[in-house]
Coordinates of C-alpha atoms and ligand atoms in Angstrom, one line a residue:
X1 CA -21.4 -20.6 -1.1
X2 CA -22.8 -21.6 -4.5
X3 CA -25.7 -19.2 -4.3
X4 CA -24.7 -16.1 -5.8
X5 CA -26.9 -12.7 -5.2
X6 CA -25.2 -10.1 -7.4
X7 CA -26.1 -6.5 -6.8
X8 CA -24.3 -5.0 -9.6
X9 CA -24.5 -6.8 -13.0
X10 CA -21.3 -7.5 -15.0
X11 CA -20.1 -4.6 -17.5
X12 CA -21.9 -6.1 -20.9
X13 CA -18.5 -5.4 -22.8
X14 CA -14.7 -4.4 -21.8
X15 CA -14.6 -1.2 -21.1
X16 CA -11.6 0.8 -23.0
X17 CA -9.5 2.9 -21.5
X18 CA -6.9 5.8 -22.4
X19 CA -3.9 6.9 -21.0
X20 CA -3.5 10.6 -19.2
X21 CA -0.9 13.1 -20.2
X22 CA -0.3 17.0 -20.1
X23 CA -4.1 17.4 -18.6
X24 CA -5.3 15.0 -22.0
X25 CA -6.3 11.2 -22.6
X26 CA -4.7 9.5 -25.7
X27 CA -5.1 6.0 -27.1
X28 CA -4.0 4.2 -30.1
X29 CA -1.8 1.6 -28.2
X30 CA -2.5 -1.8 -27.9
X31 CA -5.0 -3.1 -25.6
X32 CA -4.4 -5.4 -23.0
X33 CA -7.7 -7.2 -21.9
X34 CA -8.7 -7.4 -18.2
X35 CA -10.6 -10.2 -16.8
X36 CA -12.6 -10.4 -14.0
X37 CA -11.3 -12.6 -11.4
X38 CA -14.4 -13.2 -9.5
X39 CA -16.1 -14.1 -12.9
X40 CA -13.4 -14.5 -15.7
X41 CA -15.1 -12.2 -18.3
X42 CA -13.7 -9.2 -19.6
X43 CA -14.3 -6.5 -17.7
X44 CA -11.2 -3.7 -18.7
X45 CA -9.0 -2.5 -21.5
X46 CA -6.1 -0.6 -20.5
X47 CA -2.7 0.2 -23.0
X48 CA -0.1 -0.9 -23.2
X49 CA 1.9 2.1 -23.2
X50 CA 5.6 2.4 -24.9
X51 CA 8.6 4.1 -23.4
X52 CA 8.6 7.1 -25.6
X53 CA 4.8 7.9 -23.8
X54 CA 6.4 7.8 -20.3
X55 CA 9.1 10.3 -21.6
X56 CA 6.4 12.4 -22.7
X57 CA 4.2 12.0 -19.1
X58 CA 7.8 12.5 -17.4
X59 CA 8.9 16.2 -19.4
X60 CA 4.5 17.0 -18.6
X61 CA 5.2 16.8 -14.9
X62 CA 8.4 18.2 -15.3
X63 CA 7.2 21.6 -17.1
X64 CA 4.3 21.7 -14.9
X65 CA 6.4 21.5 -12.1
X66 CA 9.0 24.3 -13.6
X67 CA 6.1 26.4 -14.3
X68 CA 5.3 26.8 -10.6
X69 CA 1.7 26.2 -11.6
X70 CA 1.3 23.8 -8.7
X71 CA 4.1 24.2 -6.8
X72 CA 4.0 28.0 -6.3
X73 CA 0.4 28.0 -4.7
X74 CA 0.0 28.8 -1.3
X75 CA -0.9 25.5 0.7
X76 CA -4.9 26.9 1.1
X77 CA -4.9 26.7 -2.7
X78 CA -3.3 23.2 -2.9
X79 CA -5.5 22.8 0.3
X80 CA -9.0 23.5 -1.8
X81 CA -7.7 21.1 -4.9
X82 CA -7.5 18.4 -2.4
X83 CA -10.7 19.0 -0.5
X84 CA -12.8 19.6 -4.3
X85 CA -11.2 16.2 -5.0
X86 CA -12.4 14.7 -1.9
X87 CA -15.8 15.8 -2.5
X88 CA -15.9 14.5 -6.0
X89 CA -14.7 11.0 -4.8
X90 CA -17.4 10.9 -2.1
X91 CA -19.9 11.5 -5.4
X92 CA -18.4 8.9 -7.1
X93 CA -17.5 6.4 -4.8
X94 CA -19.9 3.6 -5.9
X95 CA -18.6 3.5 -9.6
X96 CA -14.9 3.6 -8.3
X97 CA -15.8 0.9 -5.9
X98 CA -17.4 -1.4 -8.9
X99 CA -14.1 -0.8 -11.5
X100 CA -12.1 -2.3 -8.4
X101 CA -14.5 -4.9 -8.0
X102 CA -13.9 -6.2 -11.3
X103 CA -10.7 -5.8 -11.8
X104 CA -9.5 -6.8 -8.2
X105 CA -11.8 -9.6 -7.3
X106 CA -12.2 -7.8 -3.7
X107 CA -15.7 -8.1 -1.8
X108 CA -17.5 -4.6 -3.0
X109 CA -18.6 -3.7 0.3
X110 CA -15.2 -4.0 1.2
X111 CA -14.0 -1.3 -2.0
X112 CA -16.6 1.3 -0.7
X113 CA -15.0 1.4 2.5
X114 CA -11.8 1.4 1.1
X115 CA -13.0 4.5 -0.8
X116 CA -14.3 6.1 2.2
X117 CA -10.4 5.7 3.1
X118 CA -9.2 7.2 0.2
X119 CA -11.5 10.2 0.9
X120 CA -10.3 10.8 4.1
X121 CA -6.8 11.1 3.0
X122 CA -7.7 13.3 0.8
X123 CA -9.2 15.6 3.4
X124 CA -6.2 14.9 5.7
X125 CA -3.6 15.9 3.0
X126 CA -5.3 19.3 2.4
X127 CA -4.7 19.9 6.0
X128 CA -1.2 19.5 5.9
X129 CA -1.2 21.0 2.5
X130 CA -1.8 24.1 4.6
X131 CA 0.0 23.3 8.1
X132 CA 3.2 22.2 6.4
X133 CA 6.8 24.4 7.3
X134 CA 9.9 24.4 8.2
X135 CA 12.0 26.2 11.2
X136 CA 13.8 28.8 11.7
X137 CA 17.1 29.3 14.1
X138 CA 17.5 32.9 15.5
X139 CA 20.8 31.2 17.6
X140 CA 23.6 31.9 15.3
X141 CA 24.5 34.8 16.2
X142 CA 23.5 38.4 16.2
X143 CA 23.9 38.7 12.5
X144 CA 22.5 35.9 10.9
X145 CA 19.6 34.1 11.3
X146 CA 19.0 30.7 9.3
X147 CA 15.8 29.4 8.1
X148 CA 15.1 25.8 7.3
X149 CA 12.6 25.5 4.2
X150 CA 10.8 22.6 3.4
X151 CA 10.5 22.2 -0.3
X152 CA 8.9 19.7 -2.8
X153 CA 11.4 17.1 -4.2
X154 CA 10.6 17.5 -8.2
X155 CA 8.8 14.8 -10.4
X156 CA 7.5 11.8 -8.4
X157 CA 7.2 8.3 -10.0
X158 CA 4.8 6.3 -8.8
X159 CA 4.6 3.1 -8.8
X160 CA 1.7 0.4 -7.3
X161 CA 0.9 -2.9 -7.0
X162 CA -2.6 -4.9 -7.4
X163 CA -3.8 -5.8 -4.0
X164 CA -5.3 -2.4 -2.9
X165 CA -5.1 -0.6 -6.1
X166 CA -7.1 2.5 -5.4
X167 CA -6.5 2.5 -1.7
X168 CA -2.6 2.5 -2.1
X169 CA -2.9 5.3 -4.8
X170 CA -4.9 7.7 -2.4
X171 CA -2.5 6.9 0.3
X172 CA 0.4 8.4 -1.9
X173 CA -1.0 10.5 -4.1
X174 CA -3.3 13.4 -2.1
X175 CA 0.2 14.0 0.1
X176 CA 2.6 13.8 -2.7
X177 CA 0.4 16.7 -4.3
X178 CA 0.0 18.5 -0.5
X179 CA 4.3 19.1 -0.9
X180 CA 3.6 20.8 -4.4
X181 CA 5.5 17.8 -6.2
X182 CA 3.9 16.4 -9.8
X183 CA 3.4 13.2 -10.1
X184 CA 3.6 10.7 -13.2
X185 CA 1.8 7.5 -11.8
X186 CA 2.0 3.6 -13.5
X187 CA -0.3 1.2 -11.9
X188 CA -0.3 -2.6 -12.0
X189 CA -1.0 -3.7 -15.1
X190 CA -3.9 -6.0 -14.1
X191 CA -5.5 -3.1 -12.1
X192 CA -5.1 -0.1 -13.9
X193 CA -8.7 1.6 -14.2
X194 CA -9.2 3.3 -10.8
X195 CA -5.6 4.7 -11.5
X196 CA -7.2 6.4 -14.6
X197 CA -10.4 7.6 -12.6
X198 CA -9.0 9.5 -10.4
X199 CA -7.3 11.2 -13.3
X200 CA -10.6 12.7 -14.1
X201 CA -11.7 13.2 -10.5
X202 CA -8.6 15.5 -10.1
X203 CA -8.8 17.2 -13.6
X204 CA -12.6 18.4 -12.7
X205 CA -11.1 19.5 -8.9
X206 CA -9.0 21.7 -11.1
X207 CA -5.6 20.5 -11.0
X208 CA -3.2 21.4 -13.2
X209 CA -2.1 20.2 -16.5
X210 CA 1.0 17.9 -16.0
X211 CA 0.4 18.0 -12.4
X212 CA -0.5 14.1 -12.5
X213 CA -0.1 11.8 -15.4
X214 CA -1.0 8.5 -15.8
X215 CA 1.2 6.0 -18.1
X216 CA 0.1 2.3 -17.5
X217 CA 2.0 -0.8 -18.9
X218 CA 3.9 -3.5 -17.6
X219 CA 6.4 -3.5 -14.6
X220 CA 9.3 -5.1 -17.0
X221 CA 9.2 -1.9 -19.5
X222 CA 7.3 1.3 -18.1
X223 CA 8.2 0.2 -14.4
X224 CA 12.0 -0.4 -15.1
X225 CA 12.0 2.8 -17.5
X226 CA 10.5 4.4 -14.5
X227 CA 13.2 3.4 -12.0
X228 CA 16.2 4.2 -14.3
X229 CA 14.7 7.7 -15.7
X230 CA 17.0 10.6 -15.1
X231 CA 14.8 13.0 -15.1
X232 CA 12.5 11.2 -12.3
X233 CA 13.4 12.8 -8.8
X234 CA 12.1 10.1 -6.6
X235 CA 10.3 6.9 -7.0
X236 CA 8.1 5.9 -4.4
X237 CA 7.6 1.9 -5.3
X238 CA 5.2 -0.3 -3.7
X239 CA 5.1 -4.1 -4.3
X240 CA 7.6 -6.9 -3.6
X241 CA 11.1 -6.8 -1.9
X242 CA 12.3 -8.5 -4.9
X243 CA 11.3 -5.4 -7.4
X244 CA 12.0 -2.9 -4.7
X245 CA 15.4 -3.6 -4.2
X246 CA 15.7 -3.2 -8.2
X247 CA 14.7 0.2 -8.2
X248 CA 17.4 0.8 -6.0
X249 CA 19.8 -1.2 -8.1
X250 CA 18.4 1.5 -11.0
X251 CA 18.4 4.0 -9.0
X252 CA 21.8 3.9 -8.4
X253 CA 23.2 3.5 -11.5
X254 CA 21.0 7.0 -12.7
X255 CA 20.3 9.6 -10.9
X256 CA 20.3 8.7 -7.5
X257 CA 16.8 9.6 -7.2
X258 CA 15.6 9.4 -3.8
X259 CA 13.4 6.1 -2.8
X260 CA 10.4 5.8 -0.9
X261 CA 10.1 2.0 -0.8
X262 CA 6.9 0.1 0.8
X263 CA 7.5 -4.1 0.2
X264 CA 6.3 -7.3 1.5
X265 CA 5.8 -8.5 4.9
X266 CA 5.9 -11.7 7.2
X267 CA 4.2 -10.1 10.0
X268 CA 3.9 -11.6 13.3
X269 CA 0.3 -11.5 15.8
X270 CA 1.0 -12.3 19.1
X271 CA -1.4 -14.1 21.6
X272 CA -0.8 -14.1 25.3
X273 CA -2.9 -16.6 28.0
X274 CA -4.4 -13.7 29.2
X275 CA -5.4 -11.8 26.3
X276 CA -9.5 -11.6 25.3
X277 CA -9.2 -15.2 23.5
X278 CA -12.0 -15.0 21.5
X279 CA -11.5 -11.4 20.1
X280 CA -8.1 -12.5 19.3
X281 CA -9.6 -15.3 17.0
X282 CA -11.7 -13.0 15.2
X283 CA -9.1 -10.5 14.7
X284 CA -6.3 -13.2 13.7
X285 CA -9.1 -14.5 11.0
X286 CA -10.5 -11.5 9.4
X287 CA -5.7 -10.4 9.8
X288 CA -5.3 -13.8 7.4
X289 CA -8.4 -13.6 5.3
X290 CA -8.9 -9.9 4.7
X291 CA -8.3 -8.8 1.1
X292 CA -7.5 -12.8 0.8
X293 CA -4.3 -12.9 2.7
X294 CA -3.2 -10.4 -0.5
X295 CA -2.4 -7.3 2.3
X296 CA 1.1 -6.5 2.6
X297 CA 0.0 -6.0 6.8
X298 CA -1.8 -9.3 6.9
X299 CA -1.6 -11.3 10.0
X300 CA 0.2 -14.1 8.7
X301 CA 2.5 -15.5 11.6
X302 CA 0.0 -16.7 14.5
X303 CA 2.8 -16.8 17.8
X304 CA 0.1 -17.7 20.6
X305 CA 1.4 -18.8 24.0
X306 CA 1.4 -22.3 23.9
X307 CA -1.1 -22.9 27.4
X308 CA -3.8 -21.8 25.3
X309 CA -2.5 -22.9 21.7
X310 CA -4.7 -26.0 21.9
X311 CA -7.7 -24.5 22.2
X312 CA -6.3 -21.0 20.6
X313 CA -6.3 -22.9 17.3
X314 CA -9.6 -24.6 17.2
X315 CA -11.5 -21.8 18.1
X316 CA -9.6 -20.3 14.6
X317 CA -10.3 -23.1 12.4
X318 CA -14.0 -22.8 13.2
X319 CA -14.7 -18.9 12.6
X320 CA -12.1 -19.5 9.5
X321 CA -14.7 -22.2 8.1
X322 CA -17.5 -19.3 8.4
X323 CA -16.4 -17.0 6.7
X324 CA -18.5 -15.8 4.0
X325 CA -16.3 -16.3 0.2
X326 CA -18.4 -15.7 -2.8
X327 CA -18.9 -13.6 -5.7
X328 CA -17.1 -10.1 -5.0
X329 CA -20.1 -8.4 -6.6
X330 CA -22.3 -9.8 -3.5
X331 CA -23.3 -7.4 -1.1
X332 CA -22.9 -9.9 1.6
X333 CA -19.4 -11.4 0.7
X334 CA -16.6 -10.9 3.3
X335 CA -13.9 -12.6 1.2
X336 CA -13.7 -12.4 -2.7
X337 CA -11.3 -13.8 -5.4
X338 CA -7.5 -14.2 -6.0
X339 CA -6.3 -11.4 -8.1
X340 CA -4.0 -13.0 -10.9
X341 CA -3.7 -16.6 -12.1
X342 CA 0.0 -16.0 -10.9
X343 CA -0.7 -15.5 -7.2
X344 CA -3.4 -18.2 -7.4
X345 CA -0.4 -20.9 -8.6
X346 CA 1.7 -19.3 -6.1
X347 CA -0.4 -19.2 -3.2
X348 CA -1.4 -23.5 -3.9
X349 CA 2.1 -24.4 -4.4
X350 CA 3.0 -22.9 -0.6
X351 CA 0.4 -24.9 0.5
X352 CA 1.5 -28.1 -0.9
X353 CA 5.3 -27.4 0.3
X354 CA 3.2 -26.8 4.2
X355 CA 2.4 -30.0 3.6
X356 CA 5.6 -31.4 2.4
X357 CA 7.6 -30.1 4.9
X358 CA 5.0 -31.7 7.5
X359 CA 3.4 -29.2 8.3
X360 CA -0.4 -30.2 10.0
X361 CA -3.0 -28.6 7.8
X362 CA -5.7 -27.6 10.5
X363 CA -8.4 -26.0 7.9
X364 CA -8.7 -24.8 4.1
X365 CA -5.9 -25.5 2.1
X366 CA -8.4 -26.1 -0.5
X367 CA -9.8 -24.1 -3.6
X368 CA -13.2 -23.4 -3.8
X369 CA -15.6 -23.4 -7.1
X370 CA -17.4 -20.1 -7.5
X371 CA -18.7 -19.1 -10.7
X372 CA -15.5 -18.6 -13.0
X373 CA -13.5 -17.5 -10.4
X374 CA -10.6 -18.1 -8.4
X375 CA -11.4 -18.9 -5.1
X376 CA -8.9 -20.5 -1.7
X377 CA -10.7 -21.4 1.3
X378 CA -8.2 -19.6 4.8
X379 CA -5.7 -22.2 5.4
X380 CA -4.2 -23.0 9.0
X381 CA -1.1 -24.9 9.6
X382 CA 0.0 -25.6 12.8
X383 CA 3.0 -27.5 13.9
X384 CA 4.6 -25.5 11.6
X385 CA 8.7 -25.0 12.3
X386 CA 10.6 -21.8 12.2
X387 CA 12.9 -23.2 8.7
X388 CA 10.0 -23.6 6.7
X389 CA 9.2 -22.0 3.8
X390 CA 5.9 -21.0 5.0
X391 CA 7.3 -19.6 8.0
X392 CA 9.3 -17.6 6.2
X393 CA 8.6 -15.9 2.6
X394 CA 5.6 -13.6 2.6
X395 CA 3.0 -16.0 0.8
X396 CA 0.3 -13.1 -0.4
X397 CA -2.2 -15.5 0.6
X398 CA -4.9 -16.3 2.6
X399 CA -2.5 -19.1 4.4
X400 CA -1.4 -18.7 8.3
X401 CA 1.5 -20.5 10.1
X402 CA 1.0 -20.8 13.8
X403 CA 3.7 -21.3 16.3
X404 CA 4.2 -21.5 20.2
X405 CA 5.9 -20.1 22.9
X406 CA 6.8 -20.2 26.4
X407 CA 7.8 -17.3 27.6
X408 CA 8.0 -13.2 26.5
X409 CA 11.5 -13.0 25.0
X410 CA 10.6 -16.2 23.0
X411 CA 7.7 -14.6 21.8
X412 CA 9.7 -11.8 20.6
X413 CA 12.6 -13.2 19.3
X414 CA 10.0 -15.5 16.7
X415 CA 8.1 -12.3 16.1
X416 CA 11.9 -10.7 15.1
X417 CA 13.1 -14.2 13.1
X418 CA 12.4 -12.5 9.5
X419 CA 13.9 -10.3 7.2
X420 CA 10.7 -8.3 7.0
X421 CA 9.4 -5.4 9.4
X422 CA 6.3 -3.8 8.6
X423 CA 3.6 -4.4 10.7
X424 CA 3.2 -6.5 14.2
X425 CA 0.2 -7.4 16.4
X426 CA 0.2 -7.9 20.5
X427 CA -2.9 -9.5 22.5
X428 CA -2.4 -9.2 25.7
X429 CA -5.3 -7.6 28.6
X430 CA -1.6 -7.0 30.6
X431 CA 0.3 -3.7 29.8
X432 CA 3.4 -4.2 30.6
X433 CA 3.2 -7.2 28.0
X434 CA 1.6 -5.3 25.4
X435 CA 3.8 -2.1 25.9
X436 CA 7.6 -4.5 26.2
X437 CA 6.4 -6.4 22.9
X438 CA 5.4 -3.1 21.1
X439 CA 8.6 -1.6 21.9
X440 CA 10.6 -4.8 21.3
X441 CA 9.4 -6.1 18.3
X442 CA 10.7 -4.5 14.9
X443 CA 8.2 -3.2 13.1
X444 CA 6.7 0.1 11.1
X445 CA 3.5 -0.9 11.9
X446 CA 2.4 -1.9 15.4
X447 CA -1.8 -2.7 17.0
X448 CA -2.2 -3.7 20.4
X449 CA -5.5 -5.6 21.0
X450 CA -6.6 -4.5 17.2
X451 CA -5.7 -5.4 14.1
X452 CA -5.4 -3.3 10.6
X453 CA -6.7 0.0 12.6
X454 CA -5.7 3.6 12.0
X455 CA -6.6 6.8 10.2
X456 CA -4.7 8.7 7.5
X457 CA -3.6 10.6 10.2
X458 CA -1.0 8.0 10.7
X459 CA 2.4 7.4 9.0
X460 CA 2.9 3.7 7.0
X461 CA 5.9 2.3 6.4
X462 CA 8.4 -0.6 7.1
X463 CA 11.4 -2.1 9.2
X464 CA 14.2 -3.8 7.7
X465 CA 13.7 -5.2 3.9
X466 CA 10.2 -3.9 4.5
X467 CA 11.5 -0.6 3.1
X468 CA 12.3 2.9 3.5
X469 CA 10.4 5.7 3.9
X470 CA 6.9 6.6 5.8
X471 CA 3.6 7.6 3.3
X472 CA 0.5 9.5 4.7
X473 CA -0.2 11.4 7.9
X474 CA 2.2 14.6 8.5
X475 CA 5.0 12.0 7.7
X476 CA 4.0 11.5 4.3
X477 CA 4.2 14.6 3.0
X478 CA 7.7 15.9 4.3
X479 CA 9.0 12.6 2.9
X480 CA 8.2 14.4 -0.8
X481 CA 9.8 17.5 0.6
X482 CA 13.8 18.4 0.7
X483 CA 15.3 20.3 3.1
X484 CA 17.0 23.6 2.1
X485 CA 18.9 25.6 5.0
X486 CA 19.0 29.5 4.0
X487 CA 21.1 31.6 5.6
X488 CA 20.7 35.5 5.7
X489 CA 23.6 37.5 7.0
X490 CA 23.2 41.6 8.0
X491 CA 25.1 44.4 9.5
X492 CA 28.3 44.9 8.4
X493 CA 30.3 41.8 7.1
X494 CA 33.6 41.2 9.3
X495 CA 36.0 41.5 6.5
X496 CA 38.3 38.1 5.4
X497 CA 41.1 40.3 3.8
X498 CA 41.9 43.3 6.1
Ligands
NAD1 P1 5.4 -6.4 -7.9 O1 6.6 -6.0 -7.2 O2 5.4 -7.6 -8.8 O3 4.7 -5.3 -8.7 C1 4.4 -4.0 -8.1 C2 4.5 -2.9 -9.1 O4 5.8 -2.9 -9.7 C3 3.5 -3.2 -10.3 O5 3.0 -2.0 -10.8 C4 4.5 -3.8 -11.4 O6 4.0 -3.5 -12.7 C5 5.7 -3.0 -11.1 N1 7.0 -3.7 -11.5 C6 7.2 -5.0 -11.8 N2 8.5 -5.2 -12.2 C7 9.1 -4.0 -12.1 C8 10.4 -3.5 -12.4 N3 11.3 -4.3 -12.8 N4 10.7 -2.2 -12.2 C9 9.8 -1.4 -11.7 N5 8.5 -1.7 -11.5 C10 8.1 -3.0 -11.7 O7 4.3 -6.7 -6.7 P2 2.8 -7.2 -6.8 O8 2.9 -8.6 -7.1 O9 2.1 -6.3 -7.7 O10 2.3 -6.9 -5.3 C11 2.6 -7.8 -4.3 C12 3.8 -7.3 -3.4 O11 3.6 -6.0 -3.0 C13 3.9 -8.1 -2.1 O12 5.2 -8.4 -1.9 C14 3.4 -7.1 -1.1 O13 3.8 -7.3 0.2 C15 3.8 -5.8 -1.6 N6 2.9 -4.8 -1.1 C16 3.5 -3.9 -0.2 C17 2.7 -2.9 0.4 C18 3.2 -2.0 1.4 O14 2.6 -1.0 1.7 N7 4.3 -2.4 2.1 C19 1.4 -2.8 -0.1 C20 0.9 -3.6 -1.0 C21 1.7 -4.6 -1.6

């Protein structure tokens, strides 16, 4: 673990960053400085934009959306935008990958398949871009006929968190631009640079000015300025529940813009006797450790039928102590660095209240020294009860809570015993099991014998306080569409007034 092999050397200096508006870059704010958190040099500097340059970003994607320069394309032209950007991404996939690197901590081989992702929605999107209608009703009547038109909602805000920064962006952004909308995007603060790329990657696929504007700054000021804009048609937020359900405090008290919400998660994997033991433990470790437990779908509540808990668990703890954590630049790392100082503290102090609350610790629970880093070994607790704090909030970490059952409906009902729903996982080699768990189990999200699979073909989204709305897939882009009903009358009108 202390042997590091870097394939890609460190940027020599911070690299500096504008801001993207109307189809141009500005500067002149001040700079916050991005450190690596696999290495803790500086890697990015990104403004610090003021409200007054969201305003600006916001009446951009609202003239370019006026302007029908986007909008009023037929879907093959939309279509060919996406599919130019797609190609471009493919070209540049291995400098993307390296600015999330650095400014992410995640494993690089990881980023480029991430990217490959990202490309595929792309493709997917410009498919839709081109399949997408609405309906028509030839039942009213001999005289009228009624025709249901899908149309885009307006000015999208968009606004995404740090955990997949690039990954989340392309699942959003390639379908919110497939429904004709514009877009005026604010990434994390602490991840901001692949935000900006793709800014470039879009201009040279030939998008429109204004079509998609990039404003970055903190969540306090240009998030909240976001969520409260009146002139914002709909937000679509991604981060935690906590954030999410003040957008639709400000929301409320604005414009009623329509939400697309996608929050936090406390997500439940499921382990039957007779389920393939042993590809359950791989799956369960790389659910937990993936992306360092910071995955909104992580696995991070083990509920494993308690004939086979025993044996369930130490099979775990083993593959969970072979994992390979390192340097995020290594070719060869599975498991990289926590992203911010904050989640670090945050992740450590749920693992001292595991312990507290008496909780057994069963591996990890440890941090790990790796060049300047930030680094948590996977942590198992078992014995853990259903009041505890770990069983309970979403932890962001790479920190799983195991529990047993006895029978089905238990199973289900701990699977249910959260306020989240967003994704769920079933093991089980018998399909009545699989299929009465999938069905029973709320959850946007649901993999039977697989973990984390799927294809931008397929909607995302949550249950319950996991949110509202479905991104990506067919799915994604009606939800940046509004239905309008038109109604055409002919012949002769039966008169009201005689
Ligand atoms: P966060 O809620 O702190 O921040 C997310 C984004 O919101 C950032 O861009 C941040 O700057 C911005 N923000 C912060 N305060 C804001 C405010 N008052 N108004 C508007 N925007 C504001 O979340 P995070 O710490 O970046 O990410 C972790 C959380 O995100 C976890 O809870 C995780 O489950 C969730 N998440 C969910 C999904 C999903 O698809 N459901 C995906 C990734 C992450």
């Amino acid at each position: 673990m202390d042997k590091i092999t870097k394939t890609a050397a460190l940027p020599e200096s911070a690299r500096e960053f504008g801001f993207y508006v109307d189809g141009a870059w500005r500067g002149g704010r001040p700079l916050f400085e991005r450190l690596s958190p696999g290495h803790g040099v500086p890697v990015t500097l990104i403004p610090k934009c003021t409200v007054e340059d969201l305003n600006e970003a916001v009446a951009a994607a609202r003239r370019a959306f006026e302007d029908r320069s986007w909008a009023g394309l037929s879907g093959a032209d939309r279509a060919g935008v996406l599919l130019r950007a797609a190609a471009i991404l493919r070209e540049r996939r291995d400098e993307i990958a390296y600015w999330e690197v650095l400014e992410n901590g995640k494993p690089i081989a990881q980023a480029r398949g991430e990217i490959e992702h990202c490309i595929a929605c792309f493709e997917m999107a410009a498919g839709v871009a081109r399949t997408l209608h609405g309906d028509s009703y030839n039942s009213l009547g001999d005289n009228l006929f009624g025709l249901v038109l899908r149309e885009p909602v307006g000015v999208v805000g968009l606004i995404t968190p740090w955990n997949f920064p690039f990954l989340l962006l392309c699942e959003r952004v390639p379908f919110i631009l497939a429904s004709g909308c514009t877009i005026v995007a604010k990434p994390s603060e602490v991840t901001s640079a692949t935000t900006l790329i793709l800014a470039e990657v879009l201009e040279q696929a030939g998008l429109p000015a204004g079509v998609y504007n990039v404003v970055t700054g903190s969540g306090r000021v240009i998030g909240q300025a976001m969520a409260e804009h009146p002139d914002i048609d709909m937000l679509s937020f991604t981060g935690s529940t906590a954030v999410g359900r003040s957008c639709v405090h400000a929301a409320a008290d604005s414009n009623f813009k329509k939400l697309g919400l996608e929050l936090g998660g406390k997500n439940p994997f499921i382990v039957f006797a007779d389920a393939n033991i042993d590809d359950a433990v791989d799956a369960v470790a790389f659910g937990i450790s993936f992306n360092t437990g910071q995955c909104c779908v992580s696995s991070s509540r083990l509920i494993v039928e308690r004939s086979i808990a025993a044996e369930f668990e130490q099979k775990l703890a083993e593959k969970m102590t072979r994992i390979r954590i390192g340097d995020p630049l290594d070719e060869e790392t599975q498991v990289g660095a926590i992203t911010t100082d904050a989640q670090n503290d945050t992740i450590l102090g749920f693992i001292a209240k595991g312990r507290e609350e008496g909780a057994t610790l069963v591996t990890g629970g440890t941090t790990l020294e790796i060049g300047g880093g930030r680094y948590i070994a996977p942590t198992l607790f078992s014995g853990v009860g259903r009041d505890m704090e770990i069983a309970r909030e979403e932890i962001f970490g790479p920190v799983l809570s195991s529990f047993h059952f006895d029978t089905i409906e238990e199973a289900i009902e701990i699977a249910n015993d959260t306020i989240y729903g967003l994704a769920a996982s079933v093991w089980s080699q018998n399909i009545e099991t699989a299929l009465t768990v999938s069905r029973r189990v709320r959850a946007g999200r649901f993999w039977v014998n697989t973990i984390m699979a799927g294809g931008p073909e397929m909607p995302l989204g949550g249950f319950k306080q996991s949110g509202w709305g479905r991104e990506a897939g067919v799915y994604g882009v009606e939800e940046y569409t509004q239905i309008k009903s038109v109604h055409i009358e002919f012949g002769n009108r039966a008169h009201w007034i005689k």
